[in-house]
PDB file of C-alpha atoms in Angstrom:
ATOM      1  CA  GLU A   1      81.934 145.294 110.488  1.00  0.00           C
ATOM      2  CA  ALA A   2      83.253 147.907 108.109  1.00  0.00           C
ATOM      3  CA  GLY A   3      81.712 147.754 104.673  1.00  0.00           C
ATOM      4  CA  VAL A   4      83.341 147.907 101.270  1.00  0.00           C
ATOM      5  CA  THR A   5      85.152 151.212 100.906  1.00  0.00           C
ATOM      6  CA  GLN A   6      86.040 152.921  97.659  1.00  0.00           C
ATOM      7  CA  SER A   7      88.212 155.920  96.925  1.00  0.00           C
ATOM      8  CA  PRO A   8      88.070 158.519  95.681  1.00  0.00           C
ATOM      9  CA  THR A   9      84.365 159.344  95.800  1.00  0.00           C
ATOM     10  CA  HIS A  10      84.647 161.561  92.751  1.00  0.00           C
ATOM     11  CA  LEU A  11      87.319 161.776  90.091  1.00  0.00           C
ATOM     12  CA  ILE A  12      87.541 164.228  87.234  1.00  0.00           C
ATOM     13  CA  LYS A  13      89.952 163.506  84.412  1.00  0.00           C
ATOM     14  CA  THR A  14      90.671 164.765  80.948  1.00  0.00           C
ATOM     15  CA  ARG A  15      90.328 162.645  77.863  1.00  0.00           C
ATOM     16  CA  GLY A  16      93.498 160.609  77.266  1.00  0.00           C
ATOM     17  CA  GLN A  17      94.577 160.595  80.915  1.00  0.00           C
ATOM     18  CA  GLN A  18      94.703 157.594  83.228  1.00  0.00           C
ATOM     19  CA  ALA A  19      92.447 156.960  86.228  1.00  0.00           C
ATOM     20  CA  THR A  20      93.109 154.743  89.241  1.00  0.00           C
ATOM     21  CA  LEU A  21      90.243 153.661  91.475  1.00  0.00           C
ATOM     22  CA  ARG A  22      90.701 151.825  94.751  1.00  0.00           C
ATOM     23  CA  CYS A  23      88.642 149.366  96.738  1.00  0.00           C
ATOM     24  CA  SER A  24      88.942 147.736 100.153  1.00  0.00           C
ATOM     25  CA  PRO A  25      86.733 144.680 100.653  1.00  0.00           C
ATOM     26  CA  ILE A  26      85.019 143.617 103.826  1.00  0.00           C
ATOM     27  CA  SER A  27      87.441 141.938 106.198  1.00  0.00           C
ATOM     28  CA  GLY A  28      87.641 138.216 105.401  1.00  0.00           C
ATOM     29  CA  HIS A  29      86.357 138.588 101.860  1.00  0.00           C
ATOM     30  CA  THR A  30      88.806 137.384  99.247  1.00  0.00           C
ATOM     31  CA  SER A  31      86.819 138.084  96.081  1.00  0.00           C
ATOM     32  CA  VAL A  32      86.520 141.553  94.586  1.00  0.00           C
ATOM     33  CA  TYR A  33      84.305 142.499  91.644  1.00  0.00           C
ATOM     34  CA  TRP A  34      84.256 145.685  89.587  1.00  0.00           C
ATOM     35  CA  TYR A  35      81.201 146.993  87.732  1.00  0.00           C
ATOM     36  CA  GLN A  36      80.587 149.997  85.531  1.00  0.00           C
ATOM     37  CA  GLN A  37      77.247 151.770  85.746  1.00  0.00           C
ATOM     38  CA  ALA A  38      76.701 154.458  83.155  1.00  0.00           C
ATOM     39  CA  LEU A  39      74.028 157.040  83.894  1.00  0.00           C
ATOM     40  CA  GLY A  40      70.549 155.557  83.791  1.00  0.00           C
ATOM     41  CA  LEU A  41      71.797 152.131  82.821  1.00  0.00           C
ATOM     42  CA  GLY A  42      72.347 148.791  84.492  1.00  0.00           C
ATOM     43  CA  LEU A  43      75.509 147.182  85.794  1.00  0.00           C
ATOM     44  CA  GLN A  44      78.165 146.107  83.357  1.00  0.00           C
ATOM     45  CA  PHE A  45      80.577 143.500  84.739  1.00  0.00           C
ATOM     46  CA  LEU A  46      84.207 144.537  84.399  1.00  0.00           C
ATOM     47  CA  LEU A  47      86.520 142.286  86.407  1.00  0.00           C
ATOM     48  CA  TRP A  48      86.559 139.641  89.115  1.00  0.00           C
ATOM     49  CA  TYR A  49      89.572 138.970  91.323  1.00  0.00           C
ATOM     50  CA  ASP A  50      89.982 136.186  93.830  1.00  0.00           C
ATOM     51  CA  GLU A  51      93.045 135.335  95.905  1.00  0.00           C
ATOM     52  CA  GLY A  52      95.129 137.783  93.893  1.00  0.00           C
ATOM     53  CA  GLU A  53      94.233 136.337  90.499  1.00  0.00           C
ATOM     54  CA  GLU A  54      91.989 137.674  87.746  1.00  0.00           C
ATOM     55  CA  ARG A  55      89.225 135.070  87.440  1.00  0.00           C
ATOM     56  CA  ASN A  56      86.959 136.603  84.853  1.00  0.00           C
ATOM     57  CA  ARG A  57      86.698 139.644  82.674  1.00  0.00           C
ATOM     58  CA  GLY A  58      83.749 141.378  81.057  1.00  0.00           C
ATOM     59  CA  ASN A  59      83.522 142.684  77.514  1.00  0.00           C
ATOM     60  CA  PHE A  60      85.746 145.735  77.947  1.00  0.00           C
ATOM     61  CA  PRO A  61      88.866 146.801  76.058  1.00  0.00           C
ATOM     62  CA  PRO A  62      92.340 146.051  77.488  1.00  0.00           C
ATOM     63  CA  ARG A  63      92.772 149.648  78.644  1.00  0.00           C
ATOM     64  CA  PHE A  64      90.583 148.595  81.560  1.00  0.00           C
ATOM     65  CA  SER A  65      92.811 146.615  83.908  1.00  0.00           C
ATOM     66  CA  GLY A  66      93.317 146.017  87.568  1.00  0.00           C
ATOM     67  CA  ARG A  67      94.931 143.988  90.240  1.00  0.00           C
ATOM     68  CA  GLN A  68      94.349 142.573  93.671  1.00  0.00           C
ATOM     69  CA  PHE A  69      96.898 142.975  96.424  1.00  0.00           C
ATOM     70  CA  PRO A  70      97.922 140.428  99.092  1.00  0.00           C
ATOM     71  CA  ASN A  71      95.589 142.140 101.598  1.00  0.00           C
ATOM     72  CA  TYR A  72      92.734 141.565  99.062  1.00  0.00           C
ATOM     73  CA  SER A  73      92.275 145.248  98.307  1.00  0.00           C
ATOM     74  CA  SER A  74      92.061 146.059  94.641  1.00  0.00           C
ATOM     75  CA  GLU A  75      92.568 148.819  92.169  1.00  0.00           C
ATOM     76  CA  LEU A  76      91.045 149.461  88.779  1.00  0.00           C
ATOM     77  CA  ASN A  77      93.061 151.306  86.166  1.00  0.00           C
ATOM     78  CA  VAL A  78      91.574 152.912  83.111  1.00  0.00           C
ATOM     79  CA  ASN A  79      94.083 154.107  80.531  1.00  0.00           C
ATOM     80  CA  ALA A  80      93.588 156.494  77.626  1.00  0.00           C
ATOM     81  CA  LEU A  81      90.324 157.769  79.040  1.00  0.00           C
ATOM     82  CA  GLU A  82      87.453 158.410  76.665  1.00  0.00           C
ATOM     83  CA  LEU A  83      84.356 160.525  77.230  1.00  0.00           C
ATOM     84  CA  GLU A  84      82.157 157.429  77.350  1.00  0.00           C
ATOM     85  CA  ASP A  85      84.132 156.104  80.328  1.00  0.00           C
ATOM     86  CA  SER A  86      82.246 158.609  82.466  1.00  0.00           C
ATOM     87  CA  ALA A  87      80.254 156.455  84.852  1.00  0.00           C
ATOM     88  CA  LEU A  88      79.838 155.229  88.407  1.00  0.00           C
ATOM     89  CA  TYR A  89      82.340 152.446  89.116  1.00  0.00           C
ATOM     90  CA  LEU A  90      81.187 150.038  91.772  1.00  0.00           C
ATOM     91  CA  CYS A  91      83.320 147.610  93.700  1.00  0.00           C
ATOM     92  CA  ALA A  92      81.842 144.633  95.522  1.00  0.00           C
ATOM     93  CA  SER A  93      83.213 141.814  97.633  1.00  0.00           C
ATOM     94  CA  SER A  94      82.030 138.388  98.688  1.00  0.00           C
ATOM     95  CA  SER A  95      83.150 135.777 101.148  1.00  0.00           C
ATOM     96  CA  PRO A  96      85.035 132.768  99.824  1.00  0.00           C
ATOM     97  CA  GLY A  97      83.638 129.378  99.020  1.00  0.00           C
ATOM     98  CA  THR A  98      80.084 129.716 100.321  1.00  0.00           C
ATOM     99  CA  GLY A  99      77.611 129.391  97.487  1.00  0.00           C
ATOM    100  CA  ASN A 100      74.838 131.546  98.884  1.00  0.00           C
ATOM    101  CA  SER A 101      76.534 134.683 100.157  1.00  0.00           C
ATOM    102  CA  PRO A 102      75.595 137.941  98.457  1.00  0.00           C
ATOM    103  CA  LEU A 103      77.826 140.592  96.993  1.00  0.00           C
ATOM    104  CA  HIS A 104      78.433 143.589  99.229  1.00  0.00           C
ATOM    105  CA  PHE A 105      78.846 146.868  97.382  1.00  0.00           C
ATOM    106  CA  GLY A 106      80.698 150.058  98.079  1.00  0.00           C
ATOM    107  CA  ASN A 107      79.199 153.452  97.276  1.00  0.00           C
ATOM    108  CA  GLY A 108      81.234 153.778  94.135  1.00  0.00           C
ATOM    109  CA  THR A 109      83.605 156.210  92.463  1.00  0.00           C
ATOM    110  CA  ARG A 110      81.997 158.711  90.129  1.00  0.00           C
ATOM    111  CA  LEU A 111      84.416 159.185  87.222  1.00  0.00           C
ATOM    112  CA  THR A 112      83.875 162.164  84.954  1.00  0.00           C
ATOM    113  CA  VAL A 113      85.926 162.480  81.781  1.00  0.00           C
ATOM    114  CA  THR A 114      85.977 165.910  80.147  1.00  0.00           C
TER     115      THR A 114
ATOM    116  CA  GLY B   1      73.760 130.506  79.580  1.00  0.00           C
ATOM    117  CA  ASP B   2      72.855 131.791  83.014  1.00  0.00           C
ATOM    118  CA  SER B   3      70.919 135.050  83.051  1.00  0.00           C
ATOM    119  CA  VAL B   4      68.342 137.216  84.788  1.00  0.00           C
ATOM    120  CA  THR B   5      65.436 138.927  83.059  1.00  0.00           C
ATOM    121  CA  GLN B   6      63.801 141.750  84.905  1.00  0.00           C
ATOM    122  CA  MET B   7      60.673 143.767  84.333  1.00  0.00           C
ATOM    123  CA  GLU B   8      61.287 146.923  82.326  1.00  0.00           C
ATOM    124  CA  GLY B   9      60.708 150.237  83.996  1.00  0.00           C
ATOM    125  CA  PRO B  10      60.184 152.865  84.937  1.00  0.00           C
ATOM    126  CA  VAL B  11      57.376 152.128  87.347  1.00  0.00           C
ATOM    127  CA  THR B  12      55.364 154.933  88.918  1.00  0.00           C
ATOM    128  CA  LEU B  13      52.977 154.218  91.790  1.00  0.00           C
ATOM    129  CA  SER B  14      50.944 156.208  94.236  1.00  0.00           C
ATOM    130  CA  GLU B  15      51.780 155.915  97.910  1.00  0.00           C
ATOM    131  CA  GLU B  16      50.196 152.839  99.555  1.00  0.00           C
ATOM    132  CA  ALA B  17      49.816 151.024  96.225  1.00  0.00           C
ATOM    133  CA  PHE B  18      50.815 147.388  95.762  1.00  0.00           C
ATOM    134  CA  LEU B  19      54.153 146.746  94.087  1.00  0.00           C
ATOM    135  CA  THR B  20      55.252 143.826  91.951  1.00  0.00           C
ATOM    136  CA  ILE B  21      58.524 143.752  90.024  1.00  0.00           C
ATOM    137  CA  ASN B  22      58.904 140.612  87.946  1.00  0.00           C
ATOM    138  CA  CYS B  23      62.157 138.679  87.760  1.00  0.00           C
ATOM    139  CA  THR B  24      62.815 135.396  85.984  1.00  0.00           C
ATOM    140  CA  TYR B  25      66.069 133.546  85.656  1.00  0.00           C
ATOM    141  CA  THR B  26      67.859 130.941  83.605  1.00  0.00           C
ATOM    142  CA  ALA B  27      70.427 128.814  85.395  1.00  0.00           C
ATOM    143  CA  THR B  28      72.107 125.503  84.731  1.00  0.00           C
ATOM    144  CA  GLY B  29      72.431 124.650  88.415  1.00  0.00           C
ATOM    145  CA  TYR B  30      70.835 125.723  91.674  1.00  0.00           C
ATOM    146  CA  PRO B  31      71.334 129.444  92.110  1.00  0.00           C
ATOM    147  CA  SER B  32      70.927 131.672  95.099  1.00  0.00           C
ATOM    148  CA  LEU B  33      68.693 134.651  94.337  1.00  0.00           C
ATOM    149  CA  PHE B  34      68.878 138.233  95.554  1.00  0.00           C
ATOM    150  CA  TRP B  35      67.147 141.575  95.319  1.00  0.00           C
ATOM    151  CA  TYR B  36      69.228 144.722  95.654  1.00  0.00           C
ATOM    152  CA  VAL B  37      68.110 148.345  95.987  1.00  0.00           C
ATOM    153  CA  GLN B  38      70.036 151.392  94.837  1.00  0.00           C
ATOM    154  CA  TYR B  39      69.167 154.851  96.109  1.00  0.00           C
ATOM    155  CA  PRO B  40      70.357 157.895  94.138  1.00  0.00           C
ATOM    156  CA  GLY B  41      74.083 158.455  94.383  1.00  0.00           C
ATOM    157  CA  GLU B  42      74.721 155.260  96.302  1.00  0.00           C
ATOM    158  CA  GLY B  43      75.888 151.712  95.716  1.00  0.00           C
ATOM    159  CA  LEU B  44      73.649 148.672  95.750  1.00  0.00           C
ATOM    160  CA  GLN B  45      72.306 147.432  99.073  1.00  0.00           C
ATOM    161  CA  LEU B  46      71.125 143.892  99.634  1.00  0.00           C
ATOM    162  CA  LEU B  47      67.369 143.953 100.184  1.00  0.00           C
ATOM    163  CA  LEU B  48      66.609 140.247 100.567  1.00  0.00           C
ATOM    164  CA  LYS B  49      67.763 136.812  99.490  1.00  0.00           C
ATOM    165  CA  ALA B  50      66.640 133.210  99.059  1.00  0.00           C
ATOM    166  CA  THR B  51      68.984 130.290  98.702  1.00  0.00           C
ATOM    167  CA  LYS B  52      66.762 127.344  97.773  1.00  0.00           C
ATOM    168  CA  ALA B  53      63.433 126.531  96.192  1.00  0.00           C
ATOM    169  CA  ASP B  54      60.337 127.738  98.083  1.00  0.00           C
ATOM    170  CA  ASP B  55      62.414 129.982 100.353  1.00  0.00           C
ATOM    171  CA  LYS B  56      60.822 133.371 100.999  1.00  0.00           C
ATOM    172  CA  GLY B  57      63.115 136.319 101.561  1.00  0.00           C
ATOM    173  CA  SER B  58      61.709 139.359 103.332  1.00  0.00           C
ATOM    174  CA  ASN B  59      62.917 142.726 104.579  1.00  0.00           C
ATOM    175  CA  LYS B  60      61.379 146.173 105.201  1.00  0.00           C
ATOM    176  CA  GLY B  61      57.969 144.963 104.010  1.00  0.00           C
ATOM    177  CA  PHE B  62      59.349 143.552 100.762  1.00  0.00           C
ATOM    178  CA  GLU B  63      59.002 139.851  99.956  1.00  0.00           C
ATOM    179  CA  ALA B  64      60.105 137.477  97.220  1.00  0.00           C
ATOM    180  CA  THR B  65      59.639 133.720  96.902  1.00  0.00           C
ATOM    181  CA  TYR B  66      62.074 131.450  95.077  1.00  0.00           C
ATOM    182  CA  ARG B  67      59.875 129.537  92.585  1.00  0.00           C
ATOM    183  CA  LYS B  68      61.859 126.782  90.920  1.00  0.00           C
ATOM    184  CA  GLU B  69      58.927 125.565  88.831  1.00  0.00           C
ATOM    185  CA  THR B  70      58.482 128.950  87.170  1.00  0.00           C
ATOM    186  CA  THR B  71      62.143 130.053  87.577  1.00  0.00           C
ATOM    187  CA  SER B  72      60.932 133.292  89.111  1.00  0.00           C
ATOM    188  CA  PHE B  73      61.738 135.542  92.059  1.00  0.00           C
ATOM    189  CA  HIS B  74      59.219 138.383  91.892  1.00  0.00           C
ATOM    190  CA  LEU B  75      59.542 141.271  94.343  1.00  0.00           C
ATOM    191  CA  GLU B  76      56.380 142.424  96.130  1.00  0.00           C
ATOM    192  CA  LYS B  77      55.363 144.986  98.689  1.00  0.00           C
ATOM    193  CA  GLY B  78      51.863 145.529  99.918  1.00  0.00           C
ATOM    194  CA  SER B  79      51.985 149.270 100.474  1.00  0.00           C
ATOM    195  CA  VAL B  80      54.795 151.372  99.031  1.00  0.00           C
ATOM    196  CA  GLN B  81      56.060 154.618 100.506  1.00  0.00           C
ATOM    197  CA  VAL B  82      57.748 157.619  98.916  1.00  0.00           C
ATOM    198  CA  SER B  83      60.984 156.485 100.562  1.00  0.00           C
ATOM    199  CA  ASP B  84      60.875 153.264  98.486  1.00  0.00           C
ATOM    200  CA  SER B  85      61.649 155.263  95.351  1.00  0.00           C
ATOM    201  CA  ALA B  86      64.858 153.703  94.040  1.00  0.00           C
ATOM    202  CA  VAL B  87      66.221 151.312  91.429  1.00  0.00           C
ATOM    203  CA  TYR B  88      65.750 147.608  92.146  1.00  0.00           C
ATOM    204  CA  PHE B  89      67.997 144.862  90.789  1.00  0.00           C
ATOM    205  CA  CYS B  90      67.368 141.139  90.713  1.00  0.00           C
ATOM    206  CA  ALA B  91      70.486 138.949  90.813  1.00  0.00           C
ATOM    207  CA  LEU B  92      71.581 135.340  90.991  1.00  0.00           C
ATOM    208  CA  ARG B  93      74.695 133.581  92.193  1.00  0.00           C
ATOM    209  CA  ILE B  94      75.687 130.316  90.522  1.00  0.00           C
ATOM    210  CA  GLY B  95      78.705 128.048  90.463  1.00  0.00           C
ATOM    211  CA  GLY B  96      80.327 129.483  93.555  1.00  0.00           C
ATOM    212  CA  ASN B  97      81.260 133.001  92.588  1.00  0.00           C
ATOM    213  CA  GLN B  98      79.484 133.886  89.356  1.00  0.00           C
ATOM    214  CA  PHE B  99      76.911 136.649  89.709  1.00  0.00           C
ATOM    215  CA  TYR B 100      74.368 137.824  87.138  1.00  0.00           C
ATOM    216  CA  PHE B 101      72.262 140.960  87.442  1.00  0.00           C
ATOM    217  CA  GLY B 102      69.065 142.103  85.808  1.00  0.00           C
ATOM    218  CA  THR B 103      68.950 145.483  84.092  1.00  0.00           C
ATOM    219  CA  GLY B 104      67.276 147.211  87.026  1.00  0.00           C
ATOM    220  CA  THR B 105      63.783 148.640  87.485  1.00  0.00           C
ATOM    221  CA  SER B 106      63.327 152.264  88.479  1.00  0.00           C
ATOM    222  CA  LEU B 107      60.471 152.852  90.928  1.00  0.00           C
ATOM    223  CA  THR B 108      59.015 156.254  91.698  1.00  0.00           C
ATOM    224  CA  VAL B 109      56.368 156.555  94.402  1.00  0.00           C
ATOM    225  CA  ILE B 110      54.318 159.742  94.376  1.00  0.00           C
ATOM    226  CA  PRO B 111      52.477 161.095  97.433  1.00  0.00           C
TER     227      PRO B 111
END
């Protein structure tokens, strides 16, 4: 089966611009999660979508937003980019309902803000 | 609340040494437990999992046993290789779709 795919692989933006990151989950997975991983640090939970709805949100400002489409793909939008938004953004998906399935991760989008 | 506490790194070992990375958890219910590995420039890959008490997950020579009595899920490998150099994350899944990750432990194996 195809894994979680993310695009673009790399993204370079200028401070104040907007960035859009995209994610396609594994076929059959309805939940999509977004994480931020700054250099050398752990995962910071951003957003969780399931069946098109935002289910949970991490401790990030409102300029981080996203949505999930009817085909379960998702996009993450970051407005008014700041230098500290430079990080690896990871998308993950999981299958619905089963309590013991793991998250499956994509390879991430490396966002650089200059 | 639910959480995962993971051994601080970085860890540096010589090739063929024994590896232990400690992971303990706090959970209000009955979580599933996972270890993930992240190689440089990549996303996280599932290394192994255990879904109930006393389960042992294993993969690529790595093992971890779900210990309910000590709320632990320590990762072990008997003989590490240079190719095992990576960052390792412990994680739990609780309440259906809630996931919690440890802070990650960087492992460097030197020849």
